[in-house]
Amino acid sequence: MSNENDLRSRLVPAICTQCGGQVQVDPSQEAAVCQYCGTPFIVEKAIQNYSIQNAKIEHVDTVNINTKSTAESFFGFLGKQMSESREVRREERRERRAADREQQKLFLKIFGYMMIGMFVLAIVMFIIQAIRGDSDSGEDEPMTQETTVEETVDESQSSSSGSGFDGSFEFSIGD
């Protein structure tokens, strides 16, 4: 029983460094475990936390605040944050430009393939039209003048050559 009272008298109040719970610790130990959150902590830091939170200021005669160093510190911090922010924005712009260049390259590549395909298709259509002999390009346009084709065949030549056609045509456009 005296051993237990002796242990309690050696325990000092402390604050858990993780959850902030008030615990009793043995200052002779280096580490302890919080009974609330189960986090291990260093006893000395927990005791310091308790001392700082429960410190009482009895009397203050003069408080000196060095505004120059405070302002320098603040503006130094602010400048550092702004320069980091600028650098982040620059990096984002570089990445966006690189992505845009890649997208443009892909577009030009696809556009090039499409143009080659259309050129090949035009050549194939031209060859097909030449082979078939189609000359129906004016089908969609209405004809304004009446066109007649007269074929002249010399019967005397057709009987002698045997083919009946000498290859000559006569065209006339009438009103």
PDB file of C-alpha atoms in Angstrom:
ATOM      1  CA  MET A   1       0.000   0.000   0.000  1.00  0.00           C
ATOM      2  CA  SER A   2       2.812   2.430   0.742  1.00  0.00           C
ATOM      3  CA  ASN A   3       4.340   1.538  -2.611  1.00  0.00           C
ATOM      4  CA  GLU A   4       1.125   2.620  -4.350  1.00  0.00           C
ATOM      5  CA  ASN A   5       0.987   5.905  -2.382  1.00  0.00           C
ATOM      6  CA  ASP A   6       4.643   6.482  -3.175  1.00  0.00           C
ATOM      7  CA  LEU A   7       3.918   5.970  -6.918  1.00  0.00           C
ATOM      8  CA  ARG A   8       0.983   8.403  -6.793  1.00  0.00           C
ATOM      9  CA  SER A   9       3.087  11.022  -5.084  1.00  0.00           C
ATOM     10  CA  ARG A  10       5.709  10.753  -7.818  1.00  0.00           C
ATOM     11  CA  LEU A  11       3.159  11.149 -10.650  1.00  0.00           C
ATOM     12  CA  VAL A  12       2.865  14.605 -12.101  1.00  0.00           C
ATOM     13  CA  PRO A  13       0.167  16.073 -14.378  1.00  0.00           C
ATOM     14  CA  ALA A  14       0.904  16.202 -18.094  1.00  0.00           C
ATOM     15  CA  ILE A  15      -0.926  16.721 -21.388  1.00  0.00           C
ATOM     16  CA  CYS A  16      -0.887  14.171 -24.215  1.00  0.00           C
ATOM     17  CA  THR A  17       0.997  15.517 -27.213  1.00  0.00           C
ATOM     18  CA  GLN A  18      -1.536  13.938 -29.620  1.00  0.00           C
ATOM     19  CA  CYS A  19      -5.054  14.356 -28.206  1.00  0.00           C
ATOM     20  CA  GLY A  20      -4.452  16.946 -25.462  1.00  0.00           C
ATOM     21  CA  GLY A  21      -5.919  14.744 -22.721  1.00  0.00           C
ATOM     22  CA  GLN A  22      -4.716  15.327 -19.153  1.00  0.00           C
ATOM     23  CA  VAL A  23      -2.756  12.349 -17.866  1.00  0.00           C
ATOM     24  CA  GLN A  24      -0.613  11.543 -14.824  1.00  0.00           C
ATOM     25  CA  VAL A  25       2.944  10.429 -15.665  1.00  0.00           C
ATOM     26  CA  ASP A  26       6.037   9.318 -13.797  1.00  0.00           C
ATOM     27  CA  PRO A  27       8.766  11.910 -14.530  1.00  0.00           C
ATOM     28  CA  SER A  28      11.473   9.304 -14.083  1.00  0.00           C
ATOM     29  CA  GLN A  29      10.218   7.469 -17.177  1.00  0.00           C
ATOM     30  CA  GLU A  30      11.204   8.567 -20.699  1.00  0.00           C
ATOM     31  CA  ALA A  31       7.955   7.599 -22.413  1.00  0.00           C
ATOM     32  CA  ALA A  32       4.351   6.856 -21.589  1.00  0.00           C
ATOM     33  CA  VAL A  33       1.140   5.907 -23.388  1.00  0.00           C
ATOM     34  CA  CYS A  34      -1.955   8.115 -23.339  1.00  0.00           C
ATOM     35  CA  GLN A  35      -4.859   6.422 -21.596  1.00  0.00           C
ATOM     36  CA  TYR A  36      -7.345   8.192 -23.914  1.00  0.00           C
ATOM     37  CA  CYS A  37      -5.970   7.828 -27.439  1.00  0.00           C
ATOM     38  CA  GLY A  38      -3.309   5.149 -26.911  1.00  0.00           C
ATOM     39  CA  THR A  39      -0.554   7.274 -28.468  1.00  0.00           C
ATOM     40  CA  PRO A  40       2.937   6.866 -27.016  1.00  0.00           C
ATOM     41  CA  PHE A  41       4.607  10.176 -26.097  1.00  0.00           C
ATOM     42  CA  ILE A  42       7.757  11.519 -24.465  1.00  0.00           C
ATOM     43  CA  VAL A  43       7.088  12.293 -20.817  1.00  0.00           C
ATOM     44  CA  GLU A  44       9.220  15.445 -20.696  1.00  0.00           C
ATOM     45  CA  LYS A  45       7.294  17.053 -23.605  1.00  0.00           C
ATOM     46  CA  ALA A  46       3.948  16.153 -22.025  1.00  0.00           C
ATOM     47  CA  ILE A  47       4.992  17.764 -18.726  1.00  0.00           C
ATOM     48  CA  GLN A  48       6.162  20.903 -20.599  1.00  0.00           C
ATOM     49  CA  ASN A  49       2.821  21.095 -22.410  1.00  0.00           C
ATOM     50  CA  TYR A  50       1.029  20.986 -19.066  1.00  0.00           C
ATOM     51  CA  SER A  51       3.308  23.614 -17.568  1.00  0.00           C
ATOM     52  CA  ILE A  52       2.856  25.997 -20.505  1.00  0.00           C
ATOM     53  CA  GLN A  53      -0.938  25.652 -20.562  1.00  0.00           C
ATOM     54  CA  ASN A  54      -1.302  26.099 -16.827  1.00  0.00           C
ATOM     55  CA  ALA A  55       1.297  28.827 -16.409  1.00  0.00           C
ATOM     56  CA  LYS A  56       0.049  31.921 -14.653  1.00  0.00           C
ATOM     57  CA  ILE A  57       1.498  35.340 -15.271  1.00  0.00           C
ATOM     58  CA  GLU A  58       1.562  37.117 -11.940  1.00  0.00           C
ATOM     59  CA  HIS A  59       2.803  40.558 -12.886  1.00  0.00           C
ATOM     60  CA  VAL A  60       3.957  42.242 -16.094  1.00  0.00           C
ATOM     61  CA  ASP A  61       5.538  45.693 -15.906  1.00  0.00           C
ATOM     62  CA  THR A  62       6.630  46.227 -19.487  1.00  0.00           C
ATOM     63  CA  VAL A  63       5.960  44.485 -22.753  1.00  0.00           C
ATOM     64  CA  ASN A  64       8.263  45.320 -25.620  1.00  0.00           C
ATOM     65  CA  ILE A  65       7.200  44.386 -29.118  1.00  0.00           C
ATOM     66  CA  ASN A  66       9.750  44.920 -31.829  1.00  0.00           C
ATOM     67  CA  THR A  67       7.490  45.977 -34.684  1.00  0.00           C
ATOM     68  CA  LYS A  68      10.318  46.249 -37.198  1.00  0.00           C
ATOM     69  CA  SER A  69      11.390  42.637 -36.835  1.00  0.00           C
ATOM     70  CA  THR A  70       7.760  41.510 -36.659  1.00  0.00           C
ATOM     71  CA  ALA A  71       6.941  43.359 -39.879  1.00  0.00           C
ATOM     72  CA  GLU A  72      10.096  42.052 -41.555  1.00  0.00           C
ATOM     73  CA  SER A  73       9.251  38.537 -40.480  1.00  0.00           C
ATOM     74  CA  PHE A  74       5.661  38.867 -41.700  1.00  0.00           C
ATOM     75  CA  PHE A  75       6.597  40.385 -45.049  1.00  0.00           C
ATOM     76  CA  GLY A  76       9.395  37.848 -45.479  1.00  0.00           C
ATOM     77  CA  PHE A  77       6.884  35.069 -44.939  1.00  0.00           C
ATOM     78  CA  LEU A  78       4.362  36.731 -47.250  1.00  0.00           C
ATOM     79  CA  GLY A  79       6.995  37.242 -49.967  1.00  0.00           C
ATOM     80  CA  LYS A  80       8.050  33.621 -49.722  1.00  0.00           C
ATOM     81  CA  GLN A  81       4.441  32.444 -50.038  1.00  0.00           C
ATOM     82  CA  MET A  82       3.835  34.699 -53.032  1.00  0.00           C
ATOM     83  CA  SER A  83       6.992  33.577 -54.831  1.00  0.00           C
ATOM     84  CA  GLU A  84       6.070  29.938 -54.229  1.00  0.00           C
ATOM     85  CA  SER A  85       2.583  30.665 -55.562  1.00  0.00           C
ATOM     86  CA  ARG A  86       4.044  32.336 -58.656  1.00  0.00           C
ATOM     87  CA  GLU A  87       6.331  29.384 -59.253  1.00  0.00           C
ATOM     88  CA  VAL A  88       3.405  26.969 -58.969  1.00  0.00           C
ATOM     89  CA  ARG A  89       1.403  29.018 -61.490  1.00  0.00           C
ATOM     90  CA  ARG A  90       4.398  29.133 -63.868  1.00  0.00           C
ATOM     91  CA  GLU A  91       4.770  25.371 -63.652  1.00  0.00           C
ATOM     92  CA  GLU A  92       1.047  24.906 -64.326  1.00  0.00           C
ATOM     93  CA  ARG A  93       1.306  27.177 -67.388  1.00  0.00           C
ATOM     94  CA  ARG A  94       4.307  25.213 -68.670  1.00  0.00           C
ATOM     95  CA  GLU A  95       2.394  21.968 -68.267  1.00  0.00           C
ATOM     96  CA  ARG A  96      -0.667  23.440 -70.028  1.00  0.00           C
ATOM     97  CA  ARG A  97       1.471  24.687 -72.924  1.00  0.00           C
ATOM     98  CA  ALA A  98       3.149  21.290 -73.276  1.00  0.00           C
ATOM     99  CA  ALA A  99      -0.270  19.590 -73.303  1.00  0.00           C
ATOM    100  CA  ASP A 100      -1.535  22.103 -75.897  1.00  0.00           C
ATOM    101  CA  ARG A 101       1.502  21.461 -78.120  1.00  0.00           C
ATOM    102  CA  GLU A 102       0.907  17.712 -77.922  1.00  0.00           C
ATOM    103  CA  GLN A 103      -2.751  18.233 -78.800  1.00  0.00           C
ATOM    104  CA  GLN A 104      -1.802  20.416 -81.787  1.00  0.00           C
ATOM    105  CA  LYS A 105       0.664  17.793 -83.020  1.00  0.00           C
ATOM    106  CA  LEU A 106      -2.026  15.120 -82.787  1.00  0.00           C
ATOM    107  CA  PHE A 107      -4.522  17.355 -84.621  1.00  0.00           C
ATOM    108  CA  LEU A 108      -2.058  18.086 -87.428  1.00  0.00           C
ATOM    109  CA  LYS A 109      -1.215  14.404 -87.736  1.00  0.00           C
ATOM    110  CA  ILE A 110      -4.889  13.427 -88.004  1.00  0.00           C
ATOM    111  CA  PHE A 111      -5.574  16.326 -90.386  1.00  0.00           C
ATOM    112  CA  GLY A 112      -2.668  15.223 -92.588  1.00  0.00           C
ATOM    113  CA  TYR A 113      -3.963  11.662 -92.741  1.00  0.00           C
ATOM    114  CA  MET A 114      -7.427  12.942 -93.615  1.00  0.00           C
ATOM    115  CA  MET A 115      -6.057  15.100 -96.427  1.00  0.00           C
ATOM    116  CA  ILE A 116      -4.043  12.199 -97.837  1.00  0.00           C
ATOM    117  CA  GLY A 117      -7.138   9.995 -97.647  1.00  0.00           C
ATOM    118  CA  MET A 118      -9.275  12.573 -99.428  1.00  0.00           C
ATOM    119  CA  PHE A 119      -6.599  13.004-102.118  1.00  0.00           C
ATOM    120  CA  VAL A 120      -6.430   9.238-102.676  1.00  0.00           C
ATOM    121  CA  LEU A 121     -10.237   9.066-102.791  1.00  0.00           C
ATOM    122  CA  ALA A 122     -10.334  11.868-105.398  1.00  0.00           C
ATOM    123  CA  ILE A 123      -7.778  10.053-107.550  1.00  0.00           C
ATOM    124  CA  VAL A 124      -9.716   6.772-107.290  1.00  0.00           C
ATOM    125  CA  MET A 125     -12.969   8.539-108.223  1.00  0.00           C
ATOM    126  CA  PHE A 126     -11.232  10.191-111.190  1.00  0.00           C
ATOM    127  CA  ILE A 127      -9.881   6.831-112.371  1.00  0.00           C
ATOM    128  CA  ILE A 128     -13.296   5.171-111.990  1.00  0.00           C
ATOM    129  CA  GLN A 129     -14.950   7.975-113.951  1.00  0.00           C
ATOM    130  CA  ALA A 130     -12.320   7.732-116.689  1.00  0.00           C
ATOM    131  CA  ILE A 131     -12.760   3.979-116.956  1.00  0.00           C
ATOM    132  CA  ARG A 132     -16.556   4.103-117.050  1.00  0.00           C
ATOM    133  CA  GLY A 133     -16.565   7.035-119.421  1.00  0.00           C
ATOM    134  CA  ASP A 134     -19.258   8.831-117.460  1.00  0.00           C
ATOM    135  CA  SER A 135     -19.800  12.359-118.585  1.00  0.00           C
ATOM    136  CA  ASP A 136     -22.976  12.954-116.592  1.00  0.00           C
ATOM    137  CA  SER A 137     -21.502  15.867-114.724  1.00  0.00           C
ATOM    138  CA  GLY A 138     -24.216  18.180-116.050  1.00  0.00           C
ATOM    139  CA  GLU A 139     -27.138  16.076-114.797  1.00  0.00           C
ATOM    140  CA  ASP A 140     -27.970  18.413-111.961  1.00  0.00           C
ATOM    141  CA  GLU A 141     -28.039  21.538-114.133  1.00  0.00           C
ATOM    142  CA  PRO A 142     -31.150  22.148-116.267  1.00  0.00           C
ATOM    143  CA  MET A 143     -30.486  22.462-119.996  1.00  0.00           C
ATOM    144  CA  THR A 144     -31.495  25.783-121.516  1.00  0.00           C
ATOM    145  CA  GLN A 145     -30.839  24.989-125.132  1.00  0.00           C
ATOM    146  CA  GLU A 146     -31.923  22.011-127.136  1.00  0.00           C
ATOM    147  CA  THR A 147     -29.025  19.992-128.437  1.00  0.00           C
ATOM    148  CA  THR A 148     -29.219  17.571-131.368  1.00  0.00           C
ATOM    149  CA  VAL A 149     -26.617  15.233-132.627  1.00  0.00           C
ATOM    150  CA  GLU A 150     -26.724  14.079-136.182  1.00  0.00           C
ATOM    151  CA  GLU A 151     -24.674  11.260-137.331  1.00  0.00           C
ATOM    152  CA  THR A 152     -23.685  11.110-140.940  1.00  0.00           C
ATOM    153  CA  VAL A 153     -22.823   7.785-142.302  1.00  0.00           C
ATOM    154  CA  ASP A 154     -21.731   7.367-145.828  1.00  0.00           C
ATOM    155  CA  GLU A 155     -23.551   4.304-147.028  1.00  0.00           C
ATOM    156  CA  SER A 156     -21.162   3.684-149.803  1.00  0.00           C
ATOM    157  CA  GLN A 157     -18.220   3.622-147.414  1.00  0.00           C
ATOM    158  CA  SER A 158     -20.067   1.523-144.898  1.00  0.00           C
ATOM    159  CA  SER A 159     -20.758  -1.167-147.443  1.00  0.00           C
ATOM    160  CA  SER A 160     -17.138  -1.227-148.546  1.00  0.00           C
ATOM    161  CA  SER A 161     -15.541  -1.119-145.072  1.00  0.00           C
ATOM    162  CA  GLY A 162     -18.109  -3.373-143.451  1.00  0.00           C
ATOM    163  CA  SER A 163     -18.228  -1.507-140.141  1.00  0.00           C
ATOM    164  CA  GLY A 164     -20.918   1.026-141.016  1.00  0.00           C
ATOM    165  CA  PHE A 165     -19.316   3.837-139.027  1.00  0.00           C
ATOM    166  CA  ASP A 166     -16.443   6.057-140.131  1.00  0.00           C
ATOM    167  CA  GLY A 167     -16.004   7.894-136.754  1.00  0.00           C
ATOM    168  CA  SER A 168     -17.269  11.334-137.785  1.00  0.00           C
ATOM    169  CA  PHE A 169     -19.989  13.257-135.915  1.00  0.00           C
ATOM    170  CA  GLU A 170     -21.790  16.414-136.755  1.00  0.00           C
ATOM    171  CA  PHE A 171     -23.132  18.614-133.917  1.00  0.00           C
ATOM    172  CA  SER A 172     -25.629  21.413-134.215  1.00  0.00           C
ATOM    173  CA  ILE A 173     -27.271  23.547-131.552  1.00  0.00           C
ATOM    174  CA  GLY A 174     -30.749  24.602-132.427  1.00  0.00           C
ATOM    175  CA  ASP A 175     -33.194  27.148-131.006  1.00  0.00           C
TER     176      ASP A 175
END
